[in-house]
PDB file of C-alpha atoms in Angstrom:
ATOM      1  CA  UNK A  11       0.094  -0.013  -0.004  1.00  0.00           C
ATOM      2  CA  UNK A  12       1.301   3.510  -0.713  1.00  0.00           C
ATOM      3  CA  UNK A  13       1.562   5.236   2.637  1.00  0.00           C
ATOM      4  CA  UNK A  14       2.827   8.519   0.912  1.00  0.00           C
ATOM      5  CA  UNK A  15       0.788   9.700  -2.165  1.00  0.00           C
ATOM      6  CA  UNK A  16       1.187  12.401  -4.780  1.00  0.00           C
ATOM      7  CA  UNK A  17      -2.043  12.210  -6.966  1.00  0.00           C
ATOM      8  CA  UNK A  18      -0.779  14.607  -9.593  1.00  0.00           C
ATOM      9  CA  UNK A  19       1.906  13.094 -11.725  1.00  0.00           C
ATOM     10  CA  UNK A  20       2.335  16.549 -13.391  1.00  0.00           C
ATOM     11  CA  UNK A  21       1.661  20.412 -13.114  1.00  0.00           C
ATOM     12  CA  UNK A  22       2.137  22.962 -15.379  1.00  0.00           C
ATOM     13  CA  UNK A  23       2.335  26.852 -14.289  1.00  0.00           C
ATOM     14  CA  UNK A  24       3.419  30.155 -15.825  1.00  0.00           C
ATOM     15  CA  UNK A  25       6.577  31.717 -14.766  1.00  0.00           C
ATOM     16  CA  UNK A  26       5.850  34.182 -11.890  1.00  0.00           C
ATOM     17  CA  UNK A  27       2.847  32.349 -10.754  1.00  0.00           C
ATOM     18  CA  UNK A  28       2.443  30.056  -7.654  1.00  0.00           C
ATOM     19  CA  UNK A  29       2.879  26.424  -7.736  1.00  0.00           C
ATOM     20  CA  UNK A  30       1.354  24.136  -5.201  1.00  0.00           C
ATOM     21  CA  UNK A  31       2.392  20.544  -4.983  1.00  0.00           C
ATOM     22  CA  UNK A  32       0.300  18.443  -2.932  1.00  0.00           C
ATOM     23  CA  UNK A  33       1.006  14.985  -0.950  1.00  0.00           C
ATOM     24  CA  UNK A  34      -1.023  12.915   1.092  1.00  0.00           C
ATOM     25  CA  UNK A  35      -0.119  10.249   3.857  1.00  0.00           C
ATOM     26  CA  UNK A  36      -1.841   7.324   5.594  1.00  0.00           C
ATOM     27  CA  UNK A  37       0.372   6.497   8.470  1.00  0.00           C
ATOM     28  CA  UNK A  38      -0.547   8.657  11.558  1.00  0.00           C
ATOM     29  CA  UNK A  39       3.037   7.981  12.945  1.00  0.00           C
ATOM     30  CA  UNK A  40       4.780   9.833  10.489  1.00  0.00           C
ATOM     31  CA  UNK A  41       6.244  12.906  12.360  1.00  0.00           C
ATOM     32  CA  UNK A  42       8.802  14.452   9.996  1.00  0.00           C
ATOM     33  CA  UNK A  43       8.192  15.239   6.192  1.00  0.00           C
ATOM     34  CA  UNK A  44      10.643  16.290   3.594  1.00  0.00           C
ATOM     35  CA  UNK A  45      10.427  17.744  -0.038  1.00  0.00           C
ATOM     36  CA  UNK A  46      13.091  16.661  -2.398  1.00  0.00           C
ATOM     37  CA  UNK A  47      13.707  17.928  -5.833  1.00  0.00           C
ATOM     38  CA  UNK A  48      15.120  16.010  -8.968  1.00  0.00           C
ATOM     39  CA  UNK A  49      16.552  17.104 -12.122  1.00  0.00           C
ATOM     40  CA  UNK A  50      16.980  14.801 -15.109  1.00  0.00           C
ATOM     41  CA  UNK A  51      20.267  12.605 -14.819  1.00  0.00           C
ATOM     42  CA  UNK A  52      20.672  13.855 -11.403  1.00  0.00           C
ATOM     43  CA  UNK A  53      20.078  12.465  -7.745  1.00  0.00           C
ATOM     44  CA  UNK A  54      17.398  14.097  -5.822  1.00  0.00           C
ATOM     45  CA  UNK A  55      18.324  16.905  -3.469  1.00  0.00           C
ATOM     46  CA  UNK A  56      16.697  18.076  -0.560  1.00  0.00           C
ATOM     47  CA  UNK A  57      14.503  21.094  -0.575  1.00  0.00           C
ATOM     48  CA  UNK A  58      12.774  21.788   2.433  1.00  0.00           C
ATOM     49  CA  UNK A  59      11.285  19.895   5.714  1.00  0.00           C
ATOM     50  CA  UNK A  60       8.820  20.043   8.566  1.00  0.00           C
ATOM     51  CA  UNK A  61       8.144  18.479  11.693  1.00  0.00           C
ATOM     52  CA  UNK A  62       4.893  17.433  13.149  1.00  0.00           C
ATOM     53  CA  UNK A  63       4.828  19.935  15.599  1.00  0.00           C
ATOM     54  CA  UNK A  64       4.784  22.767  13.249  1.00  0.00           C
ATOM     55  CA  UNK A  65       2.170  23.588  10.664  1.00  0.00           C
ATOM     56  CA  UNK A  66       4.455  25.667   8.523  1.00  0.00           C
ATOM     57  CA  UNK A  67       8.044  26.062   7.351  1.00  0.00           C
ATOM     58  CA  UNK A  68       9.351  28.665   5.024  1.00  0.00           C
ATOM     59  CA  UNK A  69      12.280  28.939   3.095  1.00  0.00           C
ATOM     60  CA  UNK A  70      12.858  31.773   0.583  1.00  0.00           C
ATOM     61  CA  UNK A  71      10.245  31.069  -2.129  1.00  0.00           C
ATOM     62  CA  UNK A  72       9.542  27.736  -0.734  1.00  0.00           C
ATOM     63  CA  UNK A  73       6.779  26.939   2.021  1.00  0.00           C
ATOM     64  CA  UNK A  74       5.580  23.840   3.262  1.00  0.00           C
ATOM     65  CA  UNK A  75       2.193  23.483   4.951  1.00  0.00           C
ATOM     66  CA  UNK A  76       1.432  20.491   7.210  1.00  0.00           C
ATOM     67  CA  UNK A  77      -2.308  19.515   8.063  1.00  0.00           C
ATOM     68  CA  UNK A  78      -1.954  16.728  10.554  1.00  0.00           C
ATOM     69  CA  UNK A  79      -5.802  16.209  10.859  1.00  0.00           C
ATOM     70  CA  UNK A  80      -6.140  15.680   6.957  1.00  0.00           C
ATOM     71  CA  UNK A  81      -2.834  14.149   6.808  1.00  0.00           C
ATOM     72  CA  UNK A  82      -1.898  16.506   3.999  1.00  0.00           C
ATOM     73  CA  UNK A  83       1.191  18.552   3.262  1.00  0.00           C
ATOM     74  CA  UNK A  84       1.877  21.025   0.446  1.00  0.00           C
ATOM     75  CA  UNK A  85       4.492  22.875  -0.868  1.00  0.00           C
ATOM     76  CA  UNK A  86       4.139  26.144  -2.195  1.00  0.00           C
ATOM     77  CA  UNK A  87       6.737  27.895  -4.736  1.00  0.00           C
ATOM     78  CA  UNK A  88       6.079  31.788  -5.276  1.00  0.00           C
ATOM     79  CA  UNK A  89       6.890  32.984  -7.601  1.00  0.00           C
ATOM     80  CA  UNK A  90       7.872  29.959  -9.662  1.00  0.00           C
ATOM     81  CA  UNK A  91      10.655  30.133 -12.141  1.00  0.00           C
ATOM     82  CA  UNK A  92      11.702  28.056 -15.084  1.00  0.00           C
ATOM     83  CA  UNK A  93      14.702  26.495 -13.165  1.00  0.00           C
ATOM     84  CA  UNK A  94      12.057  25.233 -10.946  1.00  0.00           C
ATOM     85  CA  UNK A  95      10.970  22.636 -13.500  1.00  0.00           C
ATOM     86  CA  UNK A  96      11.899  19.350 -12.029  1.00  0.00           C
ATOM     87  CA  UNK A  97      10.030  16.274 -10.307  1.00  0.00           C
ATOM     88  CA  UNK A  98       9.315  17.047  -6.728  1.00  0.00           C
ATOM     89  CA  UNK A  99       9.217  14.009  -4.078  1.00  0.00           C
ATOM     90  CA  UNK A 100       7.547  14.273  -0.846  1.00  0.00           C
ATOM     91  CA  UNK A 101       8.699  11.960   1.607  1.00  0.00           C
ATOM     92  CA  UNK A 102       7.838  10.996   5.433  1.00  0.00           C
ATOM     93  CA  UNK A 103       9.417   9.230   8.547  1.00  0.00           C
ATOM     94  CA  UNK A 104       8.163   8.132  11.786  1.00  0.00           C
ATOM     95  CA  UNK A 105      10.153   8.314  15.050  1.00  0.00           C
ATOM     96  CA  UNK A 106      13.838   9.136  13.848  1.00  0.00           C
ATOM     97  CA  UNK A 107      16.479   6.731  14.933  1.00  0.00           C
ATOM     98  CA  UNK A 108      19.209   5.152  13.259  1.00  0.00           C
ATOM     99  CA  UNK A 109      17.291   2.363  11.311  1.00  0.00           C
ATOM    100  CA  UNK A 110      14.171   4.505  10.367  1.00  0.00           C
ATOM    101  CA  UNK A 111      13.910   4.731   6.730  1.00  0.00           C
ATOM    102  CA  UNK A 112      11.987   7.578   4.532  1.00  0.00           C
ATOM    103  CA  UNK A 113       9.003   6.657   2.513  1.00  0.00           C
ATOM    104  CA  UNK A 114       8.794   8.419  -0.565  1.00  0.00           C
ATOM    105  CA  UNK A 115       5.741   9.275  -2.874  1.00  0.00           C
ATOM    106  CA  UNK A 116       5.429   8.868  -6.385  1.00  0.00           C
ATOM    107  CA  UNK A 117       6.695  12.426  -7.509  1.00  0.00           C
ATOM    108  CA  UNK A 118       4.960  15.205  -9.389  1.00  0.00           C
ATOM    109  CA  UNK A 119       6.626  16.654 -12.491  1.00  0.00           C
ATOM    110  CA  UNK A 120       6.604  20.680 -12.340  1.00  0.00           C
ATOM    111  CA  UNK A 121       6.929  22.481 -15.593  1.00  0.00           C
ATOM    112  CA  UNK A 122       7.183  26.349 -15.390  1.00  0.00           C
ATOM    113  CA  UNK A 123       6.303  28.229 -18.548  1.00  0.00           C
ATOM    114  CA  UNK A 124       8.573  31.091 -19.560  1.00  0.00           C
TER     115      UNK A 124
ATOM    116  CA  UNK B  18      31.130  19.843  -0.517  1.00  0.00           C
ATOM    117  CA  UNK B  19      29.211  16.652   0.155  1.00  0.00           C
ATOM    118  CA  UNK B  20      29.598  14.077  -2.298  1.00  0.00           C
ATOM    119  CA  UNK B  21      28.091  10.566  -3.097  1.00  0.00           C
ATOM    120  CA  UNK B  22      29.577   8.904  -6.194  1.00  0.00           C
ATOM    121  CA  UNK B  23      28.074   5.984  -8.102  1.00  0.00           C
ATOM    122  CA  UNK B  24      30.411   4.289  -9.889  1.00  0.00           C
ATOM    123  CA  UNK B  25      28.521   4.115 -13.534  1.00  0.00           C
ATOM    124  CA  UNK B  26      26.164   6.462 -14.885  1.00  0.00           C
ATOM    125  CA  UNK B  27      24.838   3.875 -17.500  1.00  0.00           C
ATOM    126  CA  UNK B  28      25.126   0.121 -17.460  1.00  0.00           C
ATOM    127  CA  UNK B  29      23.764  -2.579 -20.048  1.00  0.00           C
ATOM    128  CA  UNK B  30      23.681  -6.232 -18.844  1.00  0.00           C
ATOM    129  CA  UNK B  31      22.498  -9.192 -19.992  1.00  0.00           C
ATOM    130  CA  UNK B  32      19.841 -11.327 -18.253  1.00  0.00           C
ATOM    131  CA  UNK B  33      21.408 -13.735 -15.579  1.00  0.00           C
ATOM    132  CA  UNK B  34      24.825 -11.873 -15.397  1.00  0.00           C
ATOM    133  CA  UNK B  35      25.856 -10.657 -11.838  1.00  0.00           C
ATOM    134  CA  UNK B  36      25.888  -7.068 -11.536  1.00  0.00           C
ATOM    135  CA  UNK B  37      27.778  -4.874  -9.007  1.00  0.00           C
ATOM    136  CA  UNK B  38      26.780  -1.090  -8.323  1.00  0.00           C
ATOM    137  CA  UNK B  39      29.029   0.589  -6.311  1.00  0.00           C
ATOM    138  CA  UNK B  40      28.533   3.998  -4.230  1.00  0.00           C
ATOM    139  CA  UNK B  41      31.105   5.911  -2.255  1.00  0.00           C
ATOM    140  CA  UNK B  42      30.307   8.627   0.039  1.00  0.00           C
ATOM    141  CA  UNK B  43      32.958  11.157   1.473  1.00  0.00           C
ATOM    142  CA  UNK B  44      30.735  12.690   4.662  1.00  0.00           C
ATOM    143  CA  UNK B  45      31.839   9.964   6.955  1.00  0.00           C
ATOM    144  CA  UNK B  46      28.007   9.095   7.240  1.00  0.00           C
ATOM    145  CA  UNK B  47      26.953   6.040   9.201  1.00  0.00           C
ATOM    146  CA  UNK B  48      23.766   5.392   6.937  1.00  0.00           C
ATOM    147  CA  UNK B  49      23.563   4.509   3.327  1.00  0.00           C
ATOM    148  CA  UNK B  50      20.639   3.410   1.212  1.00  0.00           C
ATOM    149  CA  UNK B  51      19.893   2.051  -2.004  1.00  0.00           C
ATOM    150  CA  UNK B  52      16.765   3.228  -4.059  1.00  0.00           C
ATOM    151  CA  UNK B  53      15.344   2.241  -7.489  1.00  0.00           C
ATOM    152  CA  UNK B  54      13.147   4.956  -9.155  1.00  0.00           C
ATOM    153  CA  UNK B  55      10.692   3.784 -11.833  1.00  0.00           C
ATOM    154  CA  UNK B  56       7.981   5.927 -13.442  1.00  0.00           C
ATOM    155  CA  UNK B  57       4.682   5.960 -11.773  1.00  0.00           C
ATOM    156  CA  UNK B  58       6.275   4.498  -8.509  1.00  0.00           C
ATOM    157  CA  UNK B  59       8.576   7.178  -7.187  1.00  0.00           C
ATOM    158  CA  UNK B  60      11.945   5.838  -5.080  1.00  0.00           C
ATOM    159  CA  UNK B  61      11.565   2.531  -3.561  1.00  0.00           C
ATOM    160  CA  UNK B  62      14.000   1.396  -0.885  1.00  0.00           C
ATOM    161  CA  UNK B  63      15.765  -1.764  -1.750  1.00  0.00           C
ATOM    162  CA  UNK B  64      18.418  -2.033   1.431  1.00  0.00           C
ATOM    163  CA  UNK B  65      20.037  -0.057   3.728  1.00  0.00           C
ATOM    164  CA  UNK B  66      22.802   0.197   6.182  1.00  0.00           C
ATOM    165  CA  UNK B  67      23.430   1.801   9.522  1.00  0.00           C
ATOM    166  CA  UNK B  68      26.894   0.543  10.056  1.00  0.00           C
ATOM    167  CA  UNK B  69      29.766  -1.264   8.530  1.00  0.00           C
ATOM    168  CA  UNK B  70      28.796  -5.069   8.130  1.00  0.00           C
ATOM    169  CA  UNK B  71      25.121  -4.261   9.203  1.00  0.00           C
ATOM    170  CA  UNK B  72      22.378  -4.174   6.502  1.00  0.00           C
ATOM    171  CA  UNK B  73      18.574  -3.965   6.655  1.00  0.00           C
ATOM    172  CA  UNK B  74      15.869  -5.062   4.188  1.00  0.00           C
ATOM    173  CA  UNK B  75      13.703  -2.332   2.477  1.00  0.00           C
ATOM    174  CA  UNK B  76      10.635  -2.620   0.874  1.00  0.00           C
ATOM    175  CA  UNK B  77      11.821  -4.475  -2.355  1.00  0.00           C
ATOM    176  CA  UNK B  78      15.079  -6.619  -1.463  1.00  0.00           C
ATOM    177  CA  UNK B  79      13.861  -9.586  -3.604  1.00  0.00           C
ATOM    178  CA  UNK B  80      16.912 -10.243  -6.193  1.00  0.00           C
ATOM    179  CA  UNK B  81      19.131  -8.143  -4.528  1.00  0.00           C
ATOM    180  CA  UNK B  82      21.979  -8.357  -2.233  1.00  0.00           C
ATOM    181  CA  UNK B  83      24.402  -5.455  -0.596  1.00  0.00           C
ATOM    182  CA  UNK B  84      27.926  -5.350   0.945  1.00  0.00           C
ATOM    183  CA  UNK B  85      29.243  -2.804   3.385  1.00  0.00           C
ATOM    184  CA  UNK B  86      32.850  -3.847   4.051  1.00  0.00           C
ATOM    185  CA  UNK B  87      33.824  -0.088   4.926  1.00  0.00           C
ATOM    186  CA  UNK B  88      32.201   2.743   6.350  1.00  0.00           C
ATOM    187  CA  UNK B  89      32.467   4.842   2.888  1.00  0.00           C
ATOM    188  CA  UNK B  90      31.278   2.293   0.449  1.00  0.00           C
ATOM    189  CA  UNK B  91      28.084   0.325  -0.111  1.00  0.00           C
ATOM    190  CA  UNK B  92      27.610  -2.036  -2.927  1.00  0.00           C
ATOM    191  CA  UNK B  93      24.265  -3.330  -4.479  1.00  0.00           C
ATOM    192  CA  UNK B  94      24.488  -6.645  -6.105  1.00  0.00           C
ATOM    193  CA  UNK B  95      22.194  -8.362  -8.449  1.00  0.00           C
ATOM    194  CA  UNK B  96      22.665 -11.981  -8.074  1.00  0.00           C
ATOM    195  CA  UNK B  97      21.087 -12.984 -11.401  1.00  0.00           C
ATOM    196  CA  UNK B  98      19.746  -9.957 -13.387  1.00  0.00           C
ATOM    197  CA  UNK B  99      16.497  -9.853 -15.128  1.00  0.00           C
ATOM    198  CA  UNK B 100      14.660  -7.538 -17.204  1.00  0.00           C
ATOM    199  CA  UNK B 101      12.354  -6.345 -14.632  1.00  0.00           C
ATOM    200  CA  UNK B 102      15.418  -5.028 -12.741  1.00  0.00           C
ATOM    201  CA  UNK B 103      15.873  -2.492 -15.476  1.00  0.00           C
ATOM    202  CA  UNK B 104      15.680   0.901 -13.605  1.00  0.00           C
ATOM    203  CA  UNK B 105      17.383   3.849 -12.326  1.00  0.00           C
ATOM    204  CA  UNK B 106      19.544   3.132  -9.161  1.00  0.00           C
ATOM    205  CA  UNK B 107      20.186   5.763  -6.541  1.00  0.00           C
ATOM    206  CA  UNK B 108      22.742   5.479  -3.928  1.00  0.00           C
ATOM    207  CA  UNK B 109      22.310   7.927  -0.683  1.00  0.00           C
ATOM    208  CA  UNK B 110      23.740   8.394   2.676  1.00  0.00           C
ATOM    209  CA  UNK B 111      22.819  10.462   5.702  1.00  0.00           C
ATOM    210  CA  UNK B 112      24.129  11.215   9.288  1.00  0.00           C
ATOM    211  CA  UNK B 113      23.045  13.156  12.393  1.00  0.00           C
ATOM    212  CA  UNK B 114      20.619  12.735  14.950  1.00  0.00           C
ATOM    213  CA  UNK B 115      17.527  12.155  12.677  1.00  0.00           C
ATOM    214  CA  UNK B 116      19.680   9.947  10.890  1.00  0.00           C
ATOM    215  CA  UNK B 117      17.197   9.464   7.972  1.00  0.00           C
ATOM    216  CA  UNK B 118      16.308  12.931   7.142  1.00  0.00           C
ATOM    217  CA  UNK B 119      18.255  14.939   4.602  1.00  0.00           C
ATOM    218  CA  UNK B 120      19.627  12.261   2.378  1.00  0.00           C
ATOM    219  CA  UNK B 121      22.291  12.938   0.045  1.00  0.00           C
ATOM    220  CA  UNK B 122      22.149  11.038  -3.432  1.00  0.00           C
ATOM    221  CA  UNK B 123      24.300  10.061  -6.018  1.00  0.00           C
ATOM    222  CA  UNK B 124      23.652  10.917  -9.417  1.00  0.00           C
ATOM    223  CA  UNK B 125      22.273   7.646 -10.304  1.00  0.00           C
ATOM    224  CA  UNK B 126      23.001   4.528 -12.368  1.00  0.00           C
ATOM    225  CA  UNK B 127      20.593   3.726 -15.120  1.00  0.00           C
ATOM    226  CA  UNK B 128      20.724  -0.067 -15.565  1.00  0.00           C
ATOM    227  CA  UNK B 129      19.205  -1.765 -18.355  1.00  0.00           C
ATOM    228  CA  UNK B 130      18.890  -5.403 -18.535  1.00  0.00           C
ATOM    229  CA  UNK B 131      18.467  -7.263 -22.073  1.00  0.00           C
TER     230      UNK B 131
END
């Protein structure tokens, strides 16, 4: 079963507009969430994270929102730039610790049109 | 700058061959991971290791094994390659208190099994 779901395989937005990428999870034990960005022919790179004790975390143009009751998180990119075009993965973990592991979603391909 | 290096960018092998994928990290991280990325399935964890000579099965370990003889090196072994193992393979490492967050990924190896 897919514990972390990204239901939109792709998203297209205009340069300068807001991009909103969504992620849903089913495991109520998840307490830490991350977003990774992946360009073609490169490995994913860490973008932003949020702990379950918060409902918002902001880093420059990127903001992650967490709604624990809905088991939903979203990544907002404002303003969107062509260089943001990439695949975005959300990921979640439960409890931390050396042997814990990240569960990744299936990814959303963002295309920012100039 | 942190670095995770995968030995091959592209690899073509024949069904039944034994395949070795090598990964080296220079960050003195305790934890290392092997994922595969497939369209529509996201990143799925194959194996991980939290210490030298230690290994743990991930979500899809069948048909794979791993070796970690030195802290900086983590090898993925396909005992007898099959066509359904054609995929992008990504190695990652992490360290720190919440050891599984902020994975640092290599650039990936695109393996084709014919």
